Coordinates of C-alpha atoms in Angstrom, one line a residue:
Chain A
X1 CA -15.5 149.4 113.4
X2 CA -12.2 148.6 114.0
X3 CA -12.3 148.2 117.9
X4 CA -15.2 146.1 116.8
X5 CA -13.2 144.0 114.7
X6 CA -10.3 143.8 116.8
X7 CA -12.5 142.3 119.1
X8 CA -14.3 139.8 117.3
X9 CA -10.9 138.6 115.7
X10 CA -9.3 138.1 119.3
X11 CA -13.1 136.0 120.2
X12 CA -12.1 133.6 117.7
X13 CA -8.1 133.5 118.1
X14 CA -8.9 132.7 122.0
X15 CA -12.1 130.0 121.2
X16 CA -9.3 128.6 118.9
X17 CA -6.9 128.2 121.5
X18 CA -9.7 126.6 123.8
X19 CA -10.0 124.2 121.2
X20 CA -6.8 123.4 120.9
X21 CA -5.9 122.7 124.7
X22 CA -8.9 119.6 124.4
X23 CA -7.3 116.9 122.7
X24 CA -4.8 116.7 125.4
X25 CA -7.2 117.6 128.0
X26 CA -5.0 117.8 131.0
X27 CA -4.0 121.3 131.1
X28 CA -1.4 122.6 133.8
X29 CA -4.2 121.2 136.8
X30 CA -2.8 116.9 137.4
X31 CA -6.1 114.9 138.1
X32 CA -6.4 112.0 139.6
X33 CA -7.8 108.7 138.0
X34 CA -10.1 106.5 140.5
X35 CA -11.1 103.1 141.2
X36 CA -15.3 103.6 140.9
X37 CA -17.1 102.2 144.2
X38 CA -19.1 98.3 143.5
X39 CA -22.3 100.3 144.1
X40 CA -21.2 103.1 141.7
X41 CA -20.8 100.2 139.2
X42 CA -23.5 98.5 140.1
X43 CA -26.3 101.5 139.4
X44 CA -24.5 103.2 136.4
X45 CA -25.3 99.4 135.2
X46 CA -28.7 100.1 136.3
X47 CA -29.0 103.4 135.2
X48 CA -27.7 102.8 131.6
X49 CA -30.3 100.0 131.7
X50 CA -33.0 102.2 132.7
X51 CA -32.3 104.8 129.9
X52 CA -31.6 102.6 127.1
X53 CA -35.3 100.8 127.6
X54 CA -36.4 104.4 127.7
X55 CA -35.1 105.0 124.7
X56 CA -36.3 101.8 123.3
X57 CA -39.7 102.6 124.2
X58 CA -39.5 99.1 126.2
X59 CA -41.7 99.5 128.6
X60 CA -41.9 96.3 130.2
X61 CA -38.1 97.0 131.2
X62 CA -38.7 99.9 132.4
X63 CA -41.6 98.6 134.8
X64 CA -39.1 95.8 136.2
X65 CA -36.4 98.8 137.3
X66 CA -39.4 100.8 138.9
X67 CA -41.1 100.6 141.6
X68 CA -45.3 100.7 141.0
X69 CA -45.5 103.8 142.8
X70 CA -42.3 105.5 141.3
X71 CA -42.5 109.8 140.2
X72 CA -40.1 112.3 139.3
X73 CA -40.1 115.7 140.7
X74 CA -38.4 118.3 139.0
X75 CA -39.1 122.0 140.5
X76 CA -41.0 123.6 137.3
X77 CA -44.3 124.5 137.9
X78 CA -46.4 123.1 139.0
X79 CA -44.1 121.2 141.6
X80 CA -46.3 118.5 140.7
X81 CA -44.7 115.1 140.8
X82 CA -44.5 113.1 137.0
X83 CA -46.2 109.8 138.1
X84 CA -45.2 106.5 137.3
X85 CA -47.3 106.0 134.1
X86 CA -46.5 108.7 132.3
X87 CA -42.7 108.8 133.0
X88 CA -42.9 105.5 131.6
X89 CA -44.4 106.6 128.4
X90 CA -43.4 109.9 128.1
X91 CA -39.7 110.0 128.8
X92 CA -38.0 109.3 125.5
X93 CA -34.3 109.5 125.1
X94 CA -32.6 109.9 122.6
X95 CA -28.7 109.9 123.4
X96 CA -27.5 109.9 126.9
X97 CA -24.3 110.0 129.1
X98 CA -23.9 109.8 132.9
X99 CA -21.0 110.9 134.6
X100 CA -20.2 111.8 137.7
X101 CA -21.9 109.4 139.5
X102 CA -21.7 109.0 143.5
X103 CA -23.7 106.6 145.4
X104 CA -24.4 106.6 149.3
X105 CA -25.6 103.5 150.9
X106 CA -28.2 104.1 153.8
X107 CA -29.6 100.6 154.5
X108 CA -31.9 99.1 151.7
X109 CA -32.0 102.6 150.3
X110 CA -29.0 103.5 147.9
X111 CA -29.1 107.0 146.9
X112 CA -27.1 107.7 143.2
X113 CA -26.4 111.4 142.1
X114 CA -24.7 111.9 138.8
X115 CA -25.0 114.5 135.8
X116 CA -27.5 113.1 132.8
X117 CA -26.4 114.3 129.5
X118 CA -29.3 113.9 126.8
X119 CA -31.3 114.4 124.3
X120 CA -34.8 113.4 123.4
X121 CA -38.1 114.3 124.9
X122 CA -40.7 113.6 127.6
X123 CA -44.3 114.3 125.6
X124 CA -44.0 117.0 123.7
X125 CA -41.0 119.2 125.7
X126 CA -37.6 118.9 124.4
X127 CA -35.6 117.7 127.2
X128 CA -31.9 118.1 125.6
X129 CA -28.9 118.8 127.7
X130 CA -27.5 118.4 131.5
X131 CA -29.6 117.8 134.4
X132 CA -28.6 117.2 137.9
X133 CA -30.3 114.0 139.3
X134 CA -30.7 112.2 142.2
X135 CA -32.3 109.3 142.2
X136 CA -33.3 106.7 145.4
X137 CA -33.1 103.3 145.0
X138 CA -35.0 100.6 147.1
X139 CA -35.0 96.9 146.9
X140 CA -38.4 94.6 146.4
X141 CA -38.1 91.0 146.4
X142 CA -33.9 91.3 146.1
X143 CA -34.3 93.3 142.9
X144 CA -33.1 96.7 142.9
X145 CA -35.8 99.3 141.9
X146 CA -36.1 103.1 141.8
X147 CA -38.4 104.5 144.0
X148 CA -38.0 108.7 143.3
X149 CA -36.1 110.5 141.2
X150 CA -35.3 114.7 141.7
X151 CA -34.2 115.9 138.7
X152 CA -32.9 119.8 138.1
X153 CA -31.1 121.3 134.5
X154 CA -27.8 122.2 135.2
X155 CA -27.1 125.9 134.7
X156 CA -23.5 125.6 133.2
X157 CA -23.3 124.0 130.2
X158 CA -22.0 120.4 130.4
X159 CA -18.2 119.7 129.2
X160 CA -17.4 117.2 127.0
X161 CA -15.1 114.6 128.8
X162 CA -12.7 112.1 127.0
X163 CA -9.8 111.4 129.0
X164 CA -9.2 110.4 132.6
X165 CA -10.5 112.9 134.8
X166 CA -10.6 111.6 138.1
X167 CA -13.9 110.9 138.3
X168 CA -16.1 108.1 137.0
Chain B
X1 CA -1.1 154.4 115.9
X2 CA -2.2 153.0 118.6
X3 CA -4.6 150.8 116.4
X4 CA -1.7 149.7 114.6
X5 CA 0.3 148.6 117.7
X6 CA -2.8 146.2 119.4
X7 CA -3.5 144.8 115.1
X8 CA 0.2 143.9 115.7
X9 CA 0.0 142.4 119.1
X10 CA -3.4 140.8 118.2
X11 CA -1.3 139.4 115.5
X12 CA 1.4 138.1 117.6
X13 CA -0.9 136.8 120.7
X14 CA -2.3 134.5 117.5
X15 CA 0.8 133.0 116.1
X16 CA 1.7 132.3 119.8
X17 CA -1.4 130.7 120.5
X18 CA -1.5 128.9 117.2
X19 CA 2.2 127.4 117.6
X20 CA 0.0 125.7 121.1
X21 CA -2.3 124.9 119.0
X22 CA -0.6 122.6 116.5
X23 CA 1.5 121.3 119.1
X24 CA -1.6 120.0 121.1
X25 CA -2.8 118.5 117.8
X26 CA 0.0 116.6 117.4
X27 CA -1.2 114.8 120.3
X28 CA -3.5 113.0 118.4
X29 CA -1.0 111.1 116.1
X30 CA 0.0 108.9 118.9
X31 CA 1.9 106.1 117.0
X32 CA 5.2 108.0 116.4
X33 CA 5.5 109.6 119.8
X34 CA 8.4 109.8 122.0
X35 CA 6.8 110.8 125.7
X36 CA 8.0 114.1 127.6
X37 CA 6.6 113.6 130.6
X38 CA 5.0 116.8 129.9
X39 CA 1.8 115.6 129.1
X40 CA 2.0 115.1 125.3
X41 CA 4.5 113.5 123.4
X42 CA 6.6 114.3 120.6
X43 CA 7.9 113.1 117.4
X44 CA 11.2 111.8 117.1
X45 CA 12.9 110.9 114.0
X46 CA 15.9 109.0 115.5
X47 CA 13.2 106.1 115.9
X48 CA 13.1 103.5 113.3
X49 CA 10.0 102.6 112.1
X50 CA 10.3 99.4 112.5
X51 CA 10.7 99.9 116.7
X52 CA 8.2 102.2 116.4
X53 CA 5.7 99.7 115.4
X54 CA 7.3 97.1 117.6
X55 CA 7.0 99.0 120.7
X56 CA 3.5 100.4 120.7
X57 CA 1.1 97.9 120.2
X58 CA -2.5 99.0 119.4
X59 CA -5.9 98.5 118.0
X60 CA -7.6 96.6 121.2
X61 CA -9.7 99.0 122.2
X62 CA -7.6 101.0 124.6
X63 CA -5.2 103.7 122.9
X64 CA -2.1 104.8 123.7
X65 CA -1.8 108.8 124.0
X66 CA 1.9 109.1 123.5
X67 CA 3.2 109.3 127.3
X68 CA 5.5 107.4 129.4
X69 CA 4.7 103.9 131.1
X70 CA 6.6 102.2 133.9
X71 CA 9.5 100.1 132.8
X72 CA 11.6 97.8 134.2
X73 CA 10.9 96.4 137.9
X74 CA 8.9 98.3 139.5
X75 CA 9.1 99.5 143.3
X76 CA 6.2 100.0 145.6
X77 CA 6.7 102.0 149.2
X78 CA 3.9 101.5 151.4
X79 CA 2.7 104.2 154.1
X80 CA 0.9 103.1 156.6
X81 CA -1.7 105.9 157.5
X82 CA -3.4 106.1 161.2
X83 CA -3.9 103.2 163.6
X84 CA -2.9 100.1 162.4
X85 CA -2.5 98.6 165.7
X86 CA -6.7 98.8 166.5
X87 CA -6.9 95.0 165.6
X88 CA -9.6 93.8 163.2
X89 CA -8.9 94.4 160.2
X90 CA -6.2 97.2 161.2
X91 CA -3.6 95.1 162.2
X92 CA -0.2 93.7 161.9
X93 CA -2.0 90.7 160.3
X94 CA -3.6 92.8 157.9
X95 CA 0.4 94.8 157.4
X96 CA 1.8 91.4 156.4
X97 CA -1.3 90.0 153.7
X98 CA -0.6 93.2 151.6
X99 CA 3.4 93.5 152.3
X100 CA 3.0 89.3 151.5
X101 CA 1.1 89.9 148.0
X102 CA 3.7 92.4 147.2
X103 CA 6.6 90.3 147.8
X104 CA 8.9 88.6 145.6
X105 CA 6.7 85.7 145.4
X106 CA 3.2 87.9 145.0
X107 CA 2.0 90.0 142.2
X108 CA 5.7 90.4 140.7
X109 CA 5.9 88.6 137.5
X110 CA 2.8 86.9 138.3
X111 CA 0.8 85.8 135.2
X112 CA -1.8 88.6 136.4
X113 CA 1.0 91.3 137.1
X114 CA 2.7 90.2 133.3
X115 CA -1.3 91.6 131.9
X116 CA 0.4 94.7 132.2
X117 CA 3.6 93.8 129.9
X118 CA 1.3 94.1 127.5
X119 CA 1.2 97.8 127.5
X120 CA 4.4 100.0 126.3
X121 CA 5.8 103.3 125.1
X122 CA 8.3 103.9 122.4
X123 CA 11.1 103.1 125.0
X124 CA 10.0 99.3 125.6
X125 CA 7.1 97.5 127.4
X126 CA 6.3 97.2 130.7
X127 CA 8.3 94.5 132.7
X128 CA 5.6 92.8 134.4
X129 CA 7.9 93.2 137.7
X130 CA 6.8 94.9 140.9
X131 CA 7.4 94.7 144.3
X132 CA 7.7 96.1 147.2
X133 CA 10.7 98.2 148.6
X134 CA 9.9 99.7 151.8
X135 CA 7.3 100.5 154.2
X136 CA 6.7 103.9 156.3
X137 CA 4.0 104.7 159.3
X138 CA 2.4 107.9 159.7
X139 CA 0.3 108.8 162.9
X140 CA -2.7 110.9 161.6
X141 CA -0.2 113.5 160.6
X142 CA -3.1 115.4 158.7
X143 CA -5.6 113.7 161.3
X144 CA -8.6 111.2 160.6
X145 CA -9.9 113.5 157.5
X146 CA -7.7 113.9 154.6
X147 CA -7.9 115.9 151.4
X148 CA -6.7 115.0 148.1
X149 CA -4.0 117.4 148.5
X150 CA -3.0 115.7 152.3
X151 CA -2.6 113.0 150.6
X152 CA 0.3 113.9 148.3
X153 CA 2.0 116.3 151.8
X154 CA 1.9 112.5 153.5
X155 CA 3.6 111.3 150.6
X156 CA 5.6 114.4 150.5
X157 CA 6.9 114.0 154.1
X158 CA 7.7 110.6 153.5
X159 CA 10.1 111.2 150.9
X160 CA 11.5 114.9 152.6
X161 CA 12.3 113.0 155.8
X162 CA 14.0 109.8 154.6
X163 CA 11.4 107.7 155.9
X164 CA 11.3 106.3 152.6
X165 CA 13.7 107.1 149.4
X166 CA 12.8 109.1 146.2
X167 CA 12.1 106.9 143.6
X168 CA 10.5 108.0 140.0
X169 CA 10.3 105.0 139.0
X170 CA 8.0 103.7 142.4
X171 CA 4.7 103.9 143.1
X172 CA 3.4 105.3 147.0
X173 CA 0.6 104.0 148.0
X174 CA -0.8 105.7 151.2
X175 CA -3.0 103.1 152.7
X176 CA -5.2 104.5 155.5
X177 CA -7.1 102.7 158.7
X178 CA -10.9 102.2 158.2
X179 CA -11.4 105.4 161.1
X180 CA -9.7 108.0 157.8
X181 CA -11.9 109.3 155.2
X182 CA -10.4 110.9 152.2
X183 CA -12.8 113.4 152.2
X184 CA -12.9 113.9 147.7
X185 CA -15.4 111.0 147.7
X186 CA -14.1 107.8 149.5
X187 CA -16.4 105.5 149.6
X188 CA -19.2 107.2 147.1
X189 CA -17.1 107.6 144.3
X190 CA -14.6 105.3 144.8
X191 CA -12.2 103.2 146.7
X192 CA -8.8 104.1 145.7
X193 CA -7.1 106.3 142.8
X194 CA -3.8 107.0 141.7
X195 CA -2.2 110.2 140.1
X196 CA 1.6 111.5 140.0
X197 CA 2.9 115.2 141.3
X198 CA 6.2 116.6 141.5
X199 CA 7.6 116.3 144.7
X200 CA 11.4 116.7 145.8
X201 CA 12.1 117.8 142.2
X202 CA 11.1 114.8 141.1
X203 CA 7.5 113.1 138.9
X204 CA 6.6 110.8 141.7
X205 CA 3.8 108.6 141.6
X206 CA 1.3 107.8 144.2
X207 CA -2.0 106.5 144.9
X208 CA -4.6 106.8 147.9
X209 CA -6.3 103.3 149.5
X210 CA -8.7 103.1 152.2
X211 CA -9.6 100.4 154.5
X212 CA -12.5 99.0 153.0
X213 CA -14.4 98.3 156.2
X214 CA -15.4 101.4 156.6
X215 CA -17.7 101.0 153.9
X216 CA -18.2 97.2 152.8
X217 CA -21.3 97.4 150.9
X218 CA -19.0 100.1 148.6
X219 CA -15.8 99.4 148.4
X220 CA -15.4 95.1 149.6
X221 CA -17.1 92.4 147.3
X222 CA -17.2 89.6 150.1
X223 CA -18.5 90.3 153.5
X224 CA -16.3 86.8 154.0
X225 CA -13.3 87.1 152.7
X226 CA -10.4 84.7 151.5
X227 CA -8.1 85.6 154.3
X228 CA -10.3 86.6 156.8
X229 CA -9.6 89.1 157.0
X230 CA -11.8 91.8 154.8
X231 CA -9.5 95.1 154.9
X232 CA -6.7 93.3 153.6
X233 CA -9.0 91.3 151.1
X234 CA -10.6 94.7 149.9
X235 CA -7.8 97.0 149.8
X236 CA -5.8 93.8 147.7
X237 CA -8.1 94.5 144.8
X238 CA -8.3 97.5 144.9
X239 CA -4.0 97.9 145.3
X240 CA -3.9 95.6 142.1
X241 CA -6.3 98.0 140.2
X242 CA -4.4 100.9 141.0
X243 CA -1.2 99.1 140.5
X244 CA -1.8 98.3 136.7
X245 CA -2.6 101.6 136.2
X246 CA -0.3 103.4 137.7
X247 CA 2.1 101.3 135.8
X248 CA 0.6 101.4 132.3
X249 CA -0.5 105.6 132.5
X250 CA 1.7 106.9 135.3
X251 CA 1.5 110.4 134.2
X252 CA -2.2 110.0 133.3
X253 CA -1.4 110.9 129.4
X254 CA -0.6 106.9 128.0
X255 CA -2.8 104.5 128.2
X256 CA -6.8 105.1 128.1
X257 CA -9.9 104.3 125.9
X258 CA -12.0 106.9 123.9
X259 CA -14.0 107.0 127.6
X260 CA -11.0 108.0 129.5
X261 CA -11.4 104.2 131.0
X262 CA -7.5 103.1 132.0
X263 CA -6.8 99.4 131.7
X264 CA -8.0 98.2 134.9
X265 CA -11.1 100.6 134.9
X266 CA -12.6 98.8 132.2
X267 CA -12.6 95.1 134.3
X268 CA -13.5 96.8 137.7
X269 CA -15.0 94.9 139.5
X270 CA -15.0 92.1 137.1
X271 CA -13.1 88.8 138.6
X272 CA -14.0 85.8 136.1
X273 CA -14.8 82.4 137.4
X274 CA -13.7 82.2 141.1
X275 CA -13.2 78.7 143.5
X276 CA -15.8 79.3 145.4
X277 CA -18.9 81.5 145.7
X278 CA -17.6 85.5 145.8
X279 CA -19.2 86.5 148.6
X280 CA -18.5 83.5 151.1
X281 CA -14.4 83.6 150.4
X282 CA -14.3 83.1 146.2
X283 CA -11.5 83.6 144.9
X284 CA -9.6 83.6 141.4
X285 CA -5.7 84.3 142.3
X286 CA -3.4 82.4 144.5
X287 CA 0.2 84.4 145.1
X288 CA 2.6 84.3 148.1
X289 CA 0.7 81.3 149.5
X290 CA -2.9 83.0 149.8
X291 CA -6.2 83.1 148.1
X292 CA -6.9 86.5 146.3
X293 CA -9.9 87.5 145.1
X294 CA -8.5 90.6 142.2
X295 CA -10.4 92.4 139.8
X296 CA -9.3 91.4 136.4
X297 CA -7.1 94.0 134.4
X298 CA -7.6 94.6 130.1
X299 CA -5.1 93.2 128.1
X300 CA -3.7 95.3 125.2
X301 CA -3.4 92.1 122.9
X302 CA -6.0 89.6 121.0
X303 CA -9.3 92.8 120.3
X304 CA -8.7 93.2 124.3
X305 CA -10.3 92.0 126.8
X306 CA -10.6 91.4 130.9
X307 CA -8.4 88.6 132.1
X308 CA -7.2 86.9 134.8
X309 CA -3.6 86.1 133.7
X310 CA -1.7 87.2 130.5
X311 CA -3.0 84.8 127.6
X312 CA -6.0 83.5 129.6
X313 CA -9.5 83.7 128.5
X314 CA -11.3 87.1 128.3
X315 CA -14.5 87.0 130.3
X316 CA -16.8 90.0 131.5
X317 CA -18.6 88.6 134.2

């Protein structure tokens, strides 16, 4: 009982002191803060558009930022691709945050990776926390739109970030 | 016993860890902070509050987290990473449009460069002053693919071999030819960053560019360029950028929004009306007899906002 207790009071003297090191969030590890690429600004533009008319349930926004034959594949069973239609009435955000966001240029096709924080819902599944995503971006007619996105949950939890990490 | 001896060190190991604790709180009260250069700041009582509130002006939407800021004139050393002798954009054409819009006449005490004035600590504001001190080469000393942490060794050897002199109070910038990859993510995460380490005994600041032309449709906003020349008209923007910052959150702990956005991260890529079309040689600065086309920097004063010279309009286009 007392080990036991011992225990559980160290647990919360230590998650304490984790708490504590946040605010200033630097640590003894000096990051580095960066100036984000034009296309890394240019598609978290696009990508914040695309998940706020998600979550607005603005579905004529969404069409104009997808291309007709757009899916999602995600690798739960059934491996099955989420076509176009019902992403576009299905995925419901809530909250969201992208971060880490890199974006390689091969042509016409951009392709953006970055870690999507959320909550909300696609149907009837929850769909709250951090998912991995890549996501391929064409052009039609000059206009930007995405063409395929792969999307994976993360399997650490996400950290809150909120100060300059280096990364955008 | 021996359950009395680990309730005791238990009991210890928390009044340590909660003296941290209150110390990292006091973080967050970041109006009455003298900076350490620690990464936090502390109070100080010999302050009056009247300097207190004169120094550390806030409440437009980037906050000040208590840490030192660049004062006075500012020097920047310039080392000139890989082949800059290639031609194209690697040349001694493209050496003298960047050592130009450093000069006397260039960013320093510009009405751009005084944006920056408008950020302080509770030791004074920022001068607006910058310019250039001296200039190094380096021959692919850590070859065409360099890590974050080559990076700060090129800086390093500059320093340790008297190429150039130790200054806290400058800022390196290691600029590399368009054949060098920084291998952390140039040209998919970004196009330049700055950060500080302590090298020679000293905090020294120091910040990585790239040539641009290695990857224009990333890192250059005009395939034709005000100069003509697009390295020197990419990397410009991108030394500006980095130069605000570096100036205004040196130590990475002063000034930031509630996104960890720095001054000039929250107007990248933002340049305001230009002369001309961007993209076909627009631009929206003249300094040191050249056409500029610089991203706008946030200025702490009026709710903030993205301008092109101190007291201009705010746009966010």
């Amino acid at each position: 009982m007392r080990v036991v207790g011992f225990a559980i009071g160290s647990l919360i003297c230590l998650a304490l002191t984790g708490s504590a090191q946040q605010p200033n969030g630097k640590g003894a590890t000096v990051g580095r803060i960066v100036t984000q690429t034009r296309l890394v600004s240019l598609y978290s533009n696009l990508e914040t558009q695309l998940a706020n008319a998600a979550e607005k349930n603005d579905q004529m926004k969404m069409k104009e930022l997808l291309t007709d034959d757009f899916n999602q594949w995600t690798p739960a069973p059934s491996g099955d691709p989420v076509p176009v239609d019902d992403w576009i009435t299905k995925y419901r955000p809530s909250s969201f945050r992208i971060r880490q966001m890199a974006v390689q240029n091969f042509g016409k096709i951009n392709v953006a990776s970055f870690i999507l924080t959320q909550r909300g819902s696609f149907g009837e599944s929850p769909t709250n926390g951090s998912y991995f995503v890549v996501d391929l971006w064409t052009e039609e007619g000059g206009q930007p739109k995405l063409a395929v996105r792969y999307i994976s949950p993360l399997q650490q939890p996400s950290v809150k970030v909120s100060t300059p990490t280096g990364k955008q | 016993m021996r359950d009395n001896v680990l309730r005791r060190g238990t009991l210890l190991l928390c009044l340590a860890l909660a003296s941290t604790f209150s110390v990292a709180q006091s973080v967050k009260d970041s109006h009455h902070l003298t900076p350490t250069g620690k990464g936090w700041g502390e109070n100080n009582p010999n302050i009056p509050d009247a300097q207190k509130a004169r120094s550390v002006i806030t409440g437009n939407r980037i906050n000040y987290h208590g840490g030192p800021v660049m004062l006075n004139k500012v020097n920047a050393y310039f080392i000139w990473y890989g082949n800059w002798g290639a031609g194209g954009s690697n040349s001694s054409e493209t050496i003298t449009l960047l050592n130009d819009l450093y000069s006397s006449g260039g960013l320093n005490n510009s009405g751009y460069e005084r944006i920056n004035s408008t950020y302080g600590s509770n030791s004074g504001n920022v001068s607006g002053s910058v310019e250039l001190a001296a200039t190094a080469y380096d021959n692919y000393s850590h070859g065409t693919r360099l890590s974050d942490s080559a990076v700060e060794a090129v800086v390093a050897n500059a320093i340790n071999s008297n190429k150039l002199p130790k200054d806290a109070n400058g800022i390196y910038f290691v600029l590399t030819s368009s054949d060098v990859n920084e291998t952390s993510g140039f040209c998919t995460q970004y196009c330049g960053w700055h950060t500080h380490g302590r090298i020679a005994g000293s905090d020294i600041k120091y910040s990585f560019v790239g040539n641009p032309d290695r990857c224009p449709s990333a890192c250059e906003a005009e395939t034709s360029s005000p100069n003509g020349d697009s390295g020197a008209d990419g990397m410009a923007s991108i030394m500006a950028h980095e130069t605000e910052e570096a100036i205004s959150d040196p130590d990475l702990n002063a000034w930031y929004d509630s996104s960890g956005a720095e001054n000039a991260d929250k107007c990248a890529w933002m340049f305001g009306p230009t002369t001309g079309s961007v993209g076909s040689g627009g631009y929206n600065q003249t300094l040191a007899g050249h056409h500029w086309l610089i991203q706008m920097n946030w200025e702490n004063s009026r709710g903030g906002g993205c301008d092109q010279t101190k007291g201009g309009a705010f746009y966010n286009f």
